[in-house]
Each structure stands twice: as C-alpha cells, then as structure tokens.
Tab-separated table of C-alpha atoms in Angstrom:
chain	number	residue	atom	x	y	z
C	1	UNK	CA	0.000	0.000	0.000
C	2	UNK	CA	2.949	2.418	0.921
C	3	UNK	CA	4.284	1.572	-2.210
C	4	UNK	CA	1.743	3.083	-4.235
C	5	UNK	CA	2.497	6.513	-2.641
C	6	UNK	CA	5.926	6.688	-2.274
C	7	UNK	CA	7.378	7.783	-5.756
C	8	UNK	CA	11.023	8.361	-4.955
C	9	UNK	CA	14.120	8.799	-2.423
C	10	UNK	CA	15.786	11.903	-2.480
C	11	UNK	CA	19.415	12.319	-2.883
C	12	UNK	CA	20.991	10.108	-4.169
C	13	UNK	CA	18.730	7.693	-6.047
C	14	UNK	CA	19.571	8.654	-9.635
C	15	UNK	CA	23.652	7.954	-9.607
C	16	UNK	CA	24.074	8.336	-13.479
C	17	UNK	CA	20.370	7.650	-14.440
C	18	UNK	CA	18.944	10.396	-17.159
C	19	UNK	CA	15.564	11.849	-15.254
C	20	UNK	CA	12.695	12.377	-18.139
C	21	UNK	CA	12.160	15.496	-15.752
C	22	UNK	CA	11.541	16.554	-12.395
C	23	UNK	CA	13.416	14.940	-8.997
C	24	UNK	CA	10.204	12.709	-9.048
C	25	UNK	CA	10.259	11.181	-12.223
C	26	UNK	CA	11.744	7.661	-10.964
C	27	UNK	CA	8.141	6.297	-11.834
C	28	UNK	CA	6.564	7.586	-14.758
C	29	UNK	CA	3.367	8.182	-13.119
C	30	UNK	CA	4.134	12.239	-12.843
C	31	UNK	CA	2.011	14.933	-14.315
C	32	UNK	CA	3.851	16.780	-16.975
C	33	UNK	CA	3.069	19.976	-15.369
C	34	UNK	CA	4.935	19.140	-11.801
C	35	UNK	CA	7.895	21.723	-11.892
C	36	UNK	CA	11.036	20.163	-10.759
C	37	UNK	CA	12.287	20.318	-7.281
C	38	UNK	CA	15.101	22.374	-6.298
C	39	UNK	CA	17.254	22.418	-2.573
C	40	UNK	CA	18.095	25.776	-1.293
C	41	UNK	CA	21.708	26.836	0.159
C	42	UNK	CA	22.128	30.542	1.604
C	43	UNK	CA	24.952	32.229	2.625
C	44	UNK	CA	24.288	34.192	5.703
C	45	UNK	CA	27.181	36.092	6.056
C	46	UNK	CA	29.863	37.040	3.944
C	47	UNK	CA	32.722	34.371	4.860
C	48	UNK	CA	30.374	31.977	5.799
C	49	UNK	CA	29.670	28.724	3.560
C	50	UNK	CA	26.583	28.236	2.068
C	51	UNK	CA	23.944	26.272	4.313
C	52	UNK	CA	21.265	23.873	3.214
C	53	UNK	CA	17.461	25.662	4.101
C	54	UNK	CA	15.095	23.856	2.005
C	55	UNK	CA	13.551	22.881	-1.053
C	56	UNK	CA	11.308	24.575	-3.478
C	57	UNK	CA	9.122	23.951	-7.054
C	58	UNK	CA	10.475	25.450	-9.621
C	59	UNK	CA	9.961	25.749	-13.258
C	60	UNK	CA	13.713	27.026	-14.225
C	61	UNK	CA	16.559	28.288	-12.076
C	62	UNK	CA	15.484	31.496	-12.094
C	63	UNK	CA	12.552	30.925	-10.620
C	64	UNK	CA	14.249	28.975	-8.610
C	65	UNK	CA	16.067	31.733	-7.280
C	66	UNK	CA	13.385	34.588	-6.981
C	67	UNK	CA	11.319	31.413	-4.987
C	68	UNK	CA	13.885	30.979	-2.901
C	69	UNK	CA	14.628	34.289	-2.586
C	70	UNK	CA	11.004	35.206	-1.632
C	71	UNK	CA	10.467	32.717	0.482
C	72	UNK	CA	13.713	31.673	2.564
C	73	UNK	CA	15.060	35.389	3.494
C	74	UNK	CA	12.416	37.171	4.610
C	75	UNK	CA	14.475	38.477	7.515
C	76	UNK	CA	17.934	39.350	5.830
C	77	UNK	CA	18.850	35.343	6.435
C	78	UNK	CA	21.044	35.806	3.134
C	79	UNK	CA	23.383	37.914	0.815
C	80	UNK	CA	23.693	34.176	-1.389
C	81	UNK	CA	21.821	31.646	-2.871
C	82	UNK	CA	22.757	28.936	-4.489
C	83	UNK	CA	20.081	26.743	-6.033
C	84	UNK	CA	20.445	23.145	-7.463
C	85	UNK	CA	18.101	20.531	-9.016
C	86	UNK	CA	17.360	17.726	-6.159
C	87	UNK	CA	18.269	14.876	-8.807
C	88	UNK	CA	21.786	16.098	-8.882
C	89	UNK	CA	22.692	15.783	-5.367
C	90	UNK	CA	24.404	12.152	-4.418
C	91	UNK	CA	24.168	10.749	-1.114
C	92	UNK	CA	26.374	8.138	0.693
C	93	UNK	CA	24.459	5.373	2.017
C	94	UNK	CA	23.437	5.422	6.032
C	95	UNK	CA	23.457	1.382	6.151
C	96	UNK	CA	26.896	1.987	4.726
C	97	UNK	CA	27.994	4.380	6.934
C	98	UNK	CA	30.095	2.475	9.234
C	99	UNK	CA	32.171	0.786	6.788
C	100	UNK	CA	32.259	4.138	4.492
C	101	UNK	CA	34.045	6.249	7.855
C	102	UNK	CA	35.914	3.443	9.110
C	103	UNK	CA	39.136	4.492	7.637
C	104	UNK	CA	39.639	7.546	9.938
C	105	UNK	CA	38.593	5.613	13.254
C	106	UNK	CA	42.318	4.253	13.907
C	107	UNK	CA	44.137	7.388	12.785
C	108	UNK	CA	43.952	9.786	16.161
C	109	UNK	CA	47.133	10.772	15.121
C	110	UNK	CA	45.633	13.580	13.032
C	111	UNK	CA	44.804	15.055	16.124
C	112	UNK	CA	46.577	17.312	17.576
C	113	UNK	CA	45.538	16.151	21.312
C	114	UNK	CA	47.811	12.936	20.031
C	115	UNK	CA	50.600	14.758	21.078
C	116	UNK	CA	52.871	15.444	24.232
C	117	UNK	CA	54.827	18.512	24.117
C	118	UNK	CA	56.328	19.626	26.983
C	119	UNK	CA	54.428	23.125	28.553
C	120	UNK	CA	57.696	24.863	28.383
C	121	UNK	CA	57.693	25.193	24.751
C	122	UNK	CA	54.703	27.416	25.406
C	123	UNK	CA	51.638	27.370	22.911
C	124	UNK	CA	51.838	25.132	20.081
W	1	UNK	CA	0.966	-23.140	31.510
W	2	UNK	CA	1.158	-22.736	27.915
W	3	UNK	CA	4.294	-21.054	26.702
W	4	UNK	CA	3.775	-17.415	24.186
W	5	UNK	CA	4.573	-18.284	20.874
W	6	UNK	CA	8.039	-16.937	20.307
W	7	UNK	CA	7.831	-13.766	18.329
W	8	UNK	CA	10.580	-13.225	15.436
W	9	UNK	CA	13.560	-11.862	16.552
W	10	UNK	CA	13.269	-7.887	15.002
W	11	UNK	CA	15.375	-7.466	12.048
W	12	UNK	CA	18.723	-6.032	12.258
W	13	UNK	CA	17.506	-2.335	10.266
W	14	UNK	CA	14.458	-2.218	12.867
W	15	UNK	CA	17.009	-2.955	15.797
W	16	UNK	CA	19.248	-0.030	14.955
W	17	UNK	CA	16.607	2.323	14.337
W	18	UNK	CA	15.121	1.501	18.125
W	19	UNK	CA	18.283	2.143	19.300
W	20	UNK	CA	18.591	5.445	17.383
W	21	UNK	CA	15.876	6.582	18.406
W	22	UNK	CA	16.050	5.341	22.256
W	23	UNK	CA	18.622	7.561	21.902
W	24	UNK	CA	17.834	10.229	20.393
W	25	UNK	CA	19.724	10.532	17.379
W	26	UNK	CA	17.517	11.996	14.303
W	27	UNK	CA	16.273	10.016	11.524
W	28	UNK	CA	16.831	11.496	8.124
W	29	UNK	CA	15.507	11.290	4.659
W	30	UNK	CA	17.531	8.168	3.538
W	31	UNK	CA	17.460	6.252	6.981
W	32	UNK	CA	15.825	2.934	6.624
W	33	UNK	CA	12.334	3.263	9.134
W	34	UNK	CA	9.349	1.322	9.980
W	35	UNK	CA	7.014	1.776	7.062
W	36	UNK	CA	4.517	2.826	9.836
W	37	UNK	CA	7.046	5.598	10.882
W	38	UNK	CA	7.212	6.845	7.136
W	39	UNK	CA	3.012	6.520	6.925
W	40	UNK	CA	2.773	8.782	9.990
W	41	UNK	CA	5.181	11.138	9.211
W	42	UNK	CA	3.606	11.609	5.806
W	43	UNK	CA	0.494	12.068	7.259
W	44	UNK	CA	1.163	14.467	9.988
W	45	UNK	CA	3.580	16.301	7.893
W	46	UNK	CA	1.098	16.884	5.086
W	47	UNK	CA	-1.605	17.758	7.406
W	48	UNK	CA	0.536	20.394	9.216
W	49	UNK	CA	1.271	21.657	5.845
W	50	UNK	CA	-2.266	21.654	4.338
W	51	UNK	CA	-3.065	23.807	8.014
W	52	UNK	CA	-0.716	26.336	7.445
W	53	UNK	CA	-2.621	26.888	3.498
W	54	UNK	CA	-5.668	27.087	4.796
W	55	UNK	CA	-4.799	29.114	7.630
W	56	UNK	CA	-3.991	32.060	5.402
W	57	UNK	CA	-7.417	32.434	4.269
W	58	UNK	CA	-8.979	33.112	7.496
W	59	UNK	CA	-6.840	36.250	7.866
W	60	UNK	CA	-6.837	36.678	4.525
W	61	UNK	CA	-10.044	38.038	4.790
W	62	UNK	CA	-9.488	41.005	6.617
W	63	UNK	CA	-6.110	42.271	4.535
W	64	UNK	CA	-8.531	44.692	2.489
W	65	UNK	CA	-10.332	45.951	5.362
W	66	UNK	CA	-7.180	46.374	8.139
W	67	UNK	CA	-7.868	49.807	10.057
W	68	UNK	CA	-4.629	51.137	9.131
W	69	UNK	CA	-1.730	51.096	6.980
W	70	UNK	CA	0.713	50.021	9.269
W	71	UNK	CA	-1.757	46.592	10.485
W	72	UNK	CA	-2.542	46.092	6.735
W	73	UNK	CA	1.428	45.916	6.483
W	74	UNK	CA	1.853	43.474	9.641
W	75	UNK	CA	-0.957	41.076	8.369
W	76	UNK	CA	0.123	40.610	5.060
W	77	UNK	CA	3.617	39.703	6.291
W	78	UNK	CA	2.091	37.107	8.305
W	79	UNK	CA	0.143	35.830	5.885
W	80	UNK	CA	2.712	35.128	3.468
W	81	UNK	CA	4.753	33.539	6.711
W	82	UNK	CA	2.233	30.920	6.450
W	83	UNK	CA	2.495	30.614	2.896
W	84	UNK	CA	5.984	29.826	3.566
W	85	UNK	CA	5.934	27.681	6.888
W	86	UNK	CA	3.330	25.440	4.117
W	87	UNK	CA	6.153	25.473	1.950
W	88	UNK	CA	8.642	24.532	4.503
W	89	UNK	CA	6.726	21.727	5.518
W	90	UNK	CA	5.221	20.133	1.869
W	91	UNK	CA	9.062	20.239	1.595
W	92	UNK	CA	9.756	17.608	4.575
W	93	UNK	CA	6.906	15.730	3.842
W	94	UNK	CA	8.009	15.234	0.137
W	95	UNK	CA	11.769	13.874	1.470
W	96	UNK	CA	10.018	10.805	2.661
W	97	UNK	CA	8.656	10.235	-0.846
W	98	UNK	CA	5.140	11.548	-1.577
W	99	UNK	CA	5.142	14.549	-4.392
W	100	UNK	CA	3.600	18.133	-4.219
W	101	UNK	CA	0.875	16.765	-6.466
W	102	UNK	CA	-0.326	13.780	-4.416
W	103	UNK	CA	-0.728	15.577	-1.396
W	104	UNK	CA	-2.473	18.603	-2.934
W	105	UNK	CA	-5.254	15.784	-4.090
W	106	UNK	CA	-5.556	14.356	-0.767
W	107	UNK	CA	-6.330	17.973	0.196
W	108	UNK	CA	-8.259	19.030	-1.955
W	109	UNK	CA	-10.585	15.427	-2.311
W	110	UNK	CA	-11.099	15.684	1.474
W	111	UNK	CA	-8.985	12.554	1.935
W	112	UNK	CA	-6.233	14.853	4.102
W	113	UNK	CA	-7.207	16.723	6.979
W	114	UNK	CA	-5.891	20.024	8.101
W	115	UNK	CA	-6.456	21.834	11.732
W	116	UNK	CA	-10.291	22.549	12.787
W	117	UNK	CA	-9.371	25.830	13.819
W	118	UNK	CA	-9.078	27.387	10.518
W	119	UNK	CA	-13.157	25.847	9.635
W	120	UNK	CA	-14.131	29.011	11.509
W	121	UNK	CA	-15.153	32.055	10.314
W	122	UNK	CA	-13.659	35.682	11.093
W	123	UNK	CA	-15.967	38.067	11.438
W	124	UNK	CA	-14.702	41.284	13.220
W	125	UNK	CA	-11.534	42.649	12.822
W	126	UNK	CA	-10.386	41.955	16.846
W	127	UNK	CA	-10.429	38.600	15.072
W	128	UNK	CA	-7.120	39.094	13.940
W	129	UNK	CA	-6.145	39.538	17.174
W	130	UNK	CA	-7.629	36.738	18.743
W	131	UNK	CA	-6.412	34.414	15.827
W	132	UNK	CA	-2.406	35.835	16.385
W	133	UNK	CA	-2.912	35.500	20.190
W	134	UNK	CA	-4.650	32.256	20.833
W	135	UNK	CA	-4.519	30.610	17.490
W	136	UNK	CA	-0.638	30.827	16.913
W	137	UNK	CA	-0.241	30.682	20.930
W	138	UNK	CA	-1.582	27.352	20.208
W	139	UNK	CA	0.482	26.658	17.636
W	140	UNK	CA	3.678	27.788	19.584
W	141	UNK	CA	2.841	25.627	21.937
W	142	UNK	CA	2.445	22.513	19.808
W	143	UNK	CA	5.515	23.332	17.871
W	144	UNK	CA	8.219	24.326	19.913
W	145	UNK	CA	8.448	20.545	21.439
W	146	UNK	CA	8.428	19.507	17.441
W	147	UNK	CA	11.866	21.191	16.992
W	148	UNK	CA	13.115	18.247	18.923
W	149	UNK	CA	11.493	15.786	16.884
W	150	UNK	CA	12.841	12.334	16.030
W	151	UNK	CA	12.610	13.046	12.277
W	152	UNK	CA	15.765	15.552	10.721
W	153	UNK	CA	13.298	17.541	8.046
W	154	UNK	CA	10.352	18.214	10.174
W	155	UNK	CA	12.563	19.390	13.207
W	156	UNK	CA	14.575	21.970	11.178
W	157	UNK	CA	11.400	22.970	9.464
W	158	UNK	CA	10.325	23.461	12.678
W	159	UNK	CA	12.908	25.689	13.948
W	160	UNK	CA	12.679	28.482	11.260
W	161	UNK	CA	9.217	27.981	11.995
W	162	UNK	CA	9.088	28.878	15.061
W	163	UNK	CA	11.191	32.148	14.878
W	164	UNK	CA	8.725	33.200	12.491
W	165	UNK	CA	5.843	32.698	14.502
W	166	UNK	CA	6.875	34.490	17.886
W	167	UNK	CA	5.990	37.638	15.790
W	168	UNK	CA	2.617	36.642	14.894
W	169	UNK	CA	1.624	36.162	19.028
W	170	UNK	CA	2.902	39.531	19.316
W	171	UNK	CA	0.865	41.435	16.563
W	172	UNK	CA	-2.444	39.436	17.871
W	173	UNK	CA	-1.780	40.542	21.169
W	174	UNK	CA	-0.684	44.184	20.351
W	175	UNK	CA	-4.530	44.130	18.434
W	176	UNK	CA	-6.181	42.601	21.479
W	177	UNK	CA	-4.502	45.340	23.883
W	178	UNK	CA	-5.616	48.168	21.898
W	179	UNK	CA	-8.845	47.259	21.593
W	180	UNK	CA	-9.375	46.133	24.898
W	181	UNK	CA	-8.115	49.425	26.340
W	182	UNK	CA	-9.769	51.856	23.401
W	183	UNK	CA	-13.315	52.776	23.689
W	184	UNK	CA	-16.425	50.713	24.937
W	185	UNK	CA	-17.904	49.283	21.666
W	186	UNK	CA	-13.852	48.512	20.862
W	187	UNK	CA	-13.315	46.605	23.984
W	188	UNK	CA	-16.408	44.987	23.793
W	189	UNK	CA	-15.487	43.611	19.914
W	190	UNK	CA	-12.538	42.442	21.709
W	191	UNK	CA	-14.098	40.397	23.932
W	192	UNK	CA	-16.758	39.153	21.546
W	193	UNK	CA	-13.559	37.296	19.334
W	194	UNK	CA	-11.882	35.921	22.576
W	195	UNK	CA	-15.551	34.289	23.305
W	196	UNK	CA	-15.534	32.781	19.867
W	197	UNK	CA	-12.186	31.807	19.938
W	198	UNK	CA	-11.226	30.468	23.340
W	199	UNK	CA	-12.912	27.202	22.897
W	200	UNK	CA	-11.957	26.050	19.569
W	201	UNK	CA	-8.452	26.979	20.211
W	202	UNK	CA	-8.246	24.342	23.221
W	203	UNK	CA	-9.532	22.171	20.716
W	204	UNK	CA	-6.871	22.838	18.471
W	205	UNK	CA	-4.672	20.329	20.934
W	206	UNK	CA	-6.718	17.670	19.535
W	207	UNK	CA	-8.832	14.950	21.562
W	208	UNK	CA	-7.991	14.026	25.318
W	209	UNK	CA	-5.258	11.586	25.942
W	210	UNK	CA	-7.281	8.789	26.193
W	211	UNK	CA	-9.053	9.124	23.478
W	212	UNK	CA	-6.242	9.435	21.305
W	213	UNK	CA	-5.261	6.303	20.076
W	214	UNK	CA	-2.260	7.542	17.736
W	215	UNK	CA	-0.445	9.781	20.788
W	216	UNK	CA	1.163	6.149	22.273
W	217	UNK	CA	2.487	5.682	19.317
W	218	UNK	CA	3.671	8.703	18.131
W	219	UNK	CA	5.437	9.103	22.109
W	220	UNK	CA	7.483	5.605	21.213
W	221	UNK	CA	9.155	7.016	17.938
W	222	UNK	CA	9.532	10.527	19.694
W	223	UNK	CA	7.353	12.302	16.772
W	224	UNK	CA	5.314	13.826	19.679
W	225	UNK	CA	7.403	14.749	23.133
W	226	UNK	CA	4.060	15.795	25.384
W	227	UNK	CA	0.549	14.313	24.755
W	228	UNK	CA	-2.628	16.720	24.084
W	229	UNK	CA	-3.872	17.384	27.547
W	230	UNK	CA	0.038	18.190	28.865
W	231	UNK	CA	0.474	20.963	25.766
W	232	UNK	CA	-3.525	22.096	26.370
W	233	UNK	CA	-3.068	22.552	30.242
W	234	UNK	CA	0.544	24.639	29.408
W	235	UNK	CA	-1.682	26.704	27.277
W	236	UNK	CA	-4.415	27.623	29.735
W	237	UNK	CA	-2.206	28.289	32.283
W	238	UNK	CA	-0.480	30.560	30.484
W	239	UNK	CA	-2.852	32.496	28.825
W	240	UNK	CA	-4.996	32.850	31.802
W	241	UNK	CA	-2.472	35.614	33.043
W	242	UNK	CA	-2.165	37.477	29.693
W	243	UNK	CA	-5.980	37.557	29.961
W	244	UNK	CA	-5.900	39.164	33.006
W	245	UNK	CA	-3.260	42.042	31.624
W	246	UNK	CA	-5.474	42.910	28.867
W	247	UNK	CA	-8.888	43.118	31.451
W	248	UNK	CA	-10.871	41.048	29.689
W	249	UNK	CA	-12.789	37.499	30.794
W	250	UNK	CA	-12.313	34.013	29.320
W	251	UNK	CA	-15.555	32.617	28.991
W	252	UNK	CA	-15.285	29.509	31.080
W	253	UNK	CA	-17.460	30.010	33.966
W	254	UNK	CA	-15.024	26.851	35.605
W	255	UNK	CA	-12.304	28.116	35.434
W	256	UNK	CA	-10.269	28.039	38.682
W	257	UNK	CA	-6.602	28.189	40.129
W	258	UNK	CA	-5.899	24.675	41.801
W	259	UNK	CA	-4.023	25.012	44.236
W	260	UNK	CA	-3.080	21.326	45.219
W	261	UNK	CA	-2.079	20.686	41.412
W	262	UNK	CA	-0.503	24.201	40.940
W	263	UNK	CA	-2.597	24.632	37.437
W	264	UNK	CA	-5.850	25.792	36.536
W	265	UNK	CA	-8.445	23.570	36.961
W	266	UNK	CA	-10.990	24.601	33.720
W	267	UNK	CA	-14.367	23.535	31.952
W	268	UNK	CA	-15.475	20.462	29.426
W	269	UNK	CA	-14.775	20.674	26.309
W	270	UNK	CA	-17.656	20.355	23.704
W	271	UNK	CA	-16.150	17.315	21.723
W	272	UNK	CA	-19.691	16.689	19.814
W	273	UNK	CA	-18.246	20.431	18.661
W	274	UNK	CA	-14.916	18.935	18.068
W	275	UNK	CA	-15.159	15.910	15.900
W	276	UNK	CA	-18.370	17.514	13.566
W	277	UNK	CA	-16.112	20.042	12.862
W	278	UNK	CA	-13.414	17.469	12.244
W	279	UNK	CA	-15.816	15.266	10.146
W	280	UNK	CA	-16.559	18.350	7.869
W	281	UNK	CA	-19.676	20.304	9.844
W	282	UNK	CA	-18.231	23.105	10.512
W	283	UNK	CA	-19.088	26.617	9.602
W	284	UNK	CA	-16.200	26.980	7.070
W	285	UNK	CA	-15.076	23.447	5.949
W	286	UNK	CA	-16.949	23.725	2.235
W	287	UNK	CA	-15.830	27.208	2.061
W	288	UNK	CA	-12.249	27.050	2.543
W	289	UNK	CA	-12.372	23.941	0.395
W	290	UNK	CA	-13.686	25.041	-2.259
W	291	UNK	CA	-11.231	28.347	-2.643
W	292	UNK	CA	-8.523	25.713	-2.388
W	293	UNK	CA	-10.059	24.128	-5.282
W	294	UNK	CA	-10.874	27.031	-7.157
W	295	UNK	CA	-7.268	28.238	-6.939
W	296	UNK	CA	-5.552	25.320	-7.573
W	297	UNK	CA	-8.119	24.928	-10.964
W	298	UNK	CA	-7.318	28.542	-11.829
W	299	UNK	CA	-3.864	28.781	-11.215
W	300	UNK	CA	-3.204	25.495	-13.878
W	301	UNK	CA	-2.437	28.318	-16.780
W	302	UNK	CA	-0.004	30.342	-14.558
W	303	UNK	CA	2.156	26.625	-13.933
W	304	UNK	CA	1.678	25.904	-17.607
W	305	UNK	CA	3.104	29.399	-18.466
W	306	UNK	CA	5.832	28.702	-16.234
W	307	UNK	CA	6.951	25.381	-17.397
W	308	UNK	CA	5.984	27.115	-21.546
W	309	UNK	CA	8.238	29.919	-20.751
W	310	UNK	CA	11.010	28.108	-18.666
W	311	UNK	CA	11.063	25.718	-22.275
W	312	UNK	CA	11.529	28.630	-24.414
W	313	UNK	CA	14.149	30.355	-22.472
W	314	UNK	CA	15.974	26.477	-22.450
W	315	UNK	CA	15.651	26.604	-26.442
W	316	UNK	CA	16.431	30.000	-26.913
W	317	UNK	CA	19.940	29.578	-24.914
W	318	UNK	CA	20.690	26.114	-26.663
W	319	UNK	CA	20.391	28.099	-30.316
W	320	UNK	CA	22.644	30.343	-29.257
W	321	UNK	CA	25.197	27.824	-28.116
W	322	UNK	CA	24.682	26.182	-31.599
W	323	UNK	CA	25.330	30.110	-33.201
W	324	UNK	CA	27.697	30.716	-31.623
W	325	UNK	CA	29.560	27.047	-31.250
C-alpha cells in the first residue's frame, strides 16, 4: 500500500540515471506539469559557507532563485543563494555508513591532542 | 501453563533504528524506518502543511479591510509567513517520498485533513487579534516541542518555523490590547472574538489523551514529546495571566486556580463540537475547500506558463550555443 504513494528517495537515487524530468520522475506516473524540485543553500554572512534551508518547485533556475529568494530570506537570512536541481545531489548510504568512515577511526594521530609537548615550549 | 509463541527476533535495520531513536539521534531522509514511521510522518507532515494553506485564508479576509496602513502591512507579512511555513513543511513531507501533487489531491478530495481551527469564520476585525494570540499561541505551543522531533526535516522545518511565529503572538496581542483598552464598543469587539475563539483553540490540541489512540504511538518514535492534555493545560495556564493584563474574561465560567495541582483547573470541552467540525460540519469546511479548489483549478495556466516559458528560455539559450559554437 505504501508503495503506491511513495514515488522516490531523495538524494541520491539517480547515480548516473537520465531523469525524463523533475526529482520525481523515478516512476513515470508524474504529471507533466509538476515543476522540478530544487534544494536551497544561503549564505548568511559574507565568509560563511553556504547552508542547506530547504527545497522549493520550480519551473527554471530562475525561478528557482526569486522562490527561494522570496520565500527563505524574509528576515535578511542571506546575501547568497545557491540553487540546485534535487536529482543532482548524491548521497552516501546510512546502512553503509560504518564501513564508508571506518578508515579515519584508527588514525587519532591527526589530532593534535595525540601529542605530548612539553608546557615549556609554550603554545603550540 | 502454555508457553507465548516466540515472536521473530526484530530485524537487524528495525534494531538499529530503536536504538537510534532510544537515543535520540535523528532520523533522516535516507534512513531505513518502519514503514509505519514513514506513513505517519507523511500524514502528519502533510496535514501540518495543508493547516498552514488554509490558515492564510482566514486572515486573509481582513487584509482589504485592516484599520490602518501600518496593520494592513503586519498582516500581510504574516500571511505570506504561512504561505511559507506550508512550503517549509510540503518540503519535509516530500523527502520521505510523496510529491507536491499527491498531497495537494488528498487535500483538496477531502482525503487529508488540516487543523479545525481554521473551519471558523472571522468576522470582526479583533479577530485578527484573537487568531495571532490564541490561534498561533496554540500553535507555539504545539511546535516548539516539534523542533526536537525524532525526524531531521520536520525538526529543522520546525525551527525556522518557530522564529517566524513568535511575531505573529505579538501582533495578535498588540490588536487585542488596543482594543481592549480603546473605547467601549472597541473593547467589547474584543471580547466578543476571545468568546468565539477560546474554545476552539483548546480544541486545536486535539482529543484528550485517552481518546487518542495515535499519541502512544507517536510518544514511542519521539514524533510527539508531550501528549494533548500536557500541551492544552501549558496553554491555559499561560494564557490565563495574559488575559488578566489585557482586562478582559475568558468565557469559562469553571475556570479556577488549583491550588493542590498548581494549574488551573478549567471547563469540558464540547467534543460533539470537536469531531463535527473534524468530520466536515463546521461553519467553514466547504468554504475554505472550495477556494482551495478554485485556486488550484485557476492557477493550472499560470504553472503551464511557467513550465511554456522556462522551455523557451531552455531553447532560446541552446540556439545560441549552436550560433555561436
């Protein structure tokens, strides 16, 4: 029953698949009117990176960004947008995380806590 | 004595995602959940969503006929708050994998529900401040635990909601002061919208605990942090004293300070009220409906245009790139 409603996963779904149109468009079932769907990063401050706020319908970019615009700084919350089509964000794989981070686990000699110097030689 | 059939040992993905959330660490779009979990979320997600819609058109009503400039101003921005806290949420709802589309026909078939509150109509403009005071007090008060909820999307959609909505208490209350202290047929029209409004805004916190068979539920995956009657007692309490600052009465003839459970003790609810409204009885439910519908059918041409002119603008740039190649 669930599946009939759930269409798609974001992020990550598509790898090198060609979308007909629209994030959504996994199963054909879409009307051709559904504008695509777009994620939202704003820079808040200059120097700061761009942070992910949300996701929007859009017909084009453009729109994208006036949507975005209109609708995630109301209150100065950015001087940047960046806007990007949902189908071309990749994802790694939570039941893969483990094995995916495992590298860095034994390496806490990148740290610099690893280390003994001696207080004499002052900050380091 | 008989021994319990042995139940299957849960699989390892439903194991981990106990612990996770025993523990409190949020669930996000690509997590594997409970199908259940994912059905839920939809649901509640959507309906929050489809609330926030319909909750502009109650105010909505009163943008053309604000007493002055600067309220026409304040209103509108709140309206189109709500037009974006909609947004915000359609956008969580859809990371679990139901489209835009889909949920705007469960809305607008009757199949989703969105809050009762908004099946009321407003008919003075102290409305507007009963609606900001009690109606998003209400809402603060539901939402502010949601921040914290188990699943990533909803809670962040809830934060930025939240900041939003602190200013729409504030301009309902700033309307329900000046009335209340401005002349006699002004403080009266005051206290005509807090007697209209008091009731179903309790209501807005949904049926009581015990007759809420989804709240156990919704507890064990830490979608909901405090059941109906915790977040509707909070409320009471708390508005009782800003009632008293603006000198006007709440119309519960019941209501009394308890001392032995340090909260106000206050009067039945009128579920029969409750669940006709609910079930689609209510003075508004057709009405706000059917401008949902009517929108939706007129606005087909301006998406068309959009996707018509987005097309053209695609063309136009890929014969220049051939032109100019």
């Amino acid at each position: 029953m669930l599946e009939n409603i759930i269409k798609s996963h974001r992020y990550g779904d598509y790898g090198d698949k060609e979308s007909t149109g629209g994030a959504n468009a996994t199963v054909g079932q879409i009307s051709a009117s559904e504008w695509p769907l777009w994620e939202v990063f704003i820079r808040s401050k200059a120097g700061l990176d761009h942070k992910h706020a949300g996701s929007l319908h859009a017909a084009d970019a453009q729109m994208a960004m006036e949507n975005a615009r209109d609708v995630y700084t109301r209150r100065n919350e950015g001087i940047s947008i960046w806007v990007v089509e949902s189908k071309h964000i990749h994802a790694s794989l939570p039941t893969e995380q483990g094995e995916f981070f495992e590298p860095a686990n034994d390496k806490v000699y990148r740290h610099p806590t690893f280390y003994d110097i001696p207080d004499e030689v002052g900050h380091m | 004595m008989i021994q319990a059939m042995q139940e299957t040992a849960p699989s390892a993905l439903q194991q981990q995602f106990d612990e996770k959330i025993d523990q409190d660490i949020t669930i996000e779009p690509r997590d594997w959940m409970p199908d259940d979990y994912r059905k839920t979320l939809i649901r509640q997600i959507s309906q929050h969503a489809h609330s926030e819609i319909v909750g502009m058109l109650p105010e909505g009503n009163w943008i053309t006929r604000a007493p002055t400039l600067r309220r026409k101003a304040v209103l509108l921005a709140k309206v189109q708050d709500e037009a974006g806290h909609g947004l915000y949420l359609y956008s969580a709802a859809e990371t679990l994998g139901i489209t835009r589309d889909q949920m705007y026909e469960q809305l607008h078939s009757g199949k989703a529900k969105y809050s009762s509150i908004f099946n009321y109509p407003t008919l003075t403009w102290a409305d507007m401040g009963a609606i900001g005071w009690l109606v998003d007090g209400a809402a603060i008060m539901n939402q502010v635990p949601l921040c914290r909820t188990s699943y990533g999307p909803y809670a962040r959609a809830m934060v930025r909601v939240c900041k939003e909505e602190s200013f729409h208490q504030r301009q309902g209350f700033e309307i329900m002061m000046q009335l209340a202290k401005g002349t006699p047929i002004q403080k009266k029209m005051a206290q005509d919208a807090l007697n209209r409004w008091w009731w179903p805004s309790l209501m807005m916190f949904g049926p009581t605990d015990d007759n809420s068979p989804n709240t156990a539920k919704s507890m064990r995956w830490r979608i909901k942090r405090f059941t109906n009657d915790e977040l509707r007692q909070k409320m009471v309490d708390v508005t009782v004293e800003q009632t008293r600052i603006l000198g006007l009465s709440i119309p519960d003839p019941d209501l009394k300070w308890n001392e032995e459970r340090g909260h106000y003790d206050f009067g039945a609810i009128n579920w029969d009220e409750f669940f006709n409204v609910v079930k689609g009885n209510g003075p508004c439910n057709k009405e706000r409906l059917d401008t949902r519908r009517k929108a939706w059918k007129e606005g087909q041409w301006v998406r068309d245009a959009a996707m018509a002119h987005a097309n053209k603008r695609a063309e136009k740039s890929r014969q220049q790139a051939l032109v100019s190649a």
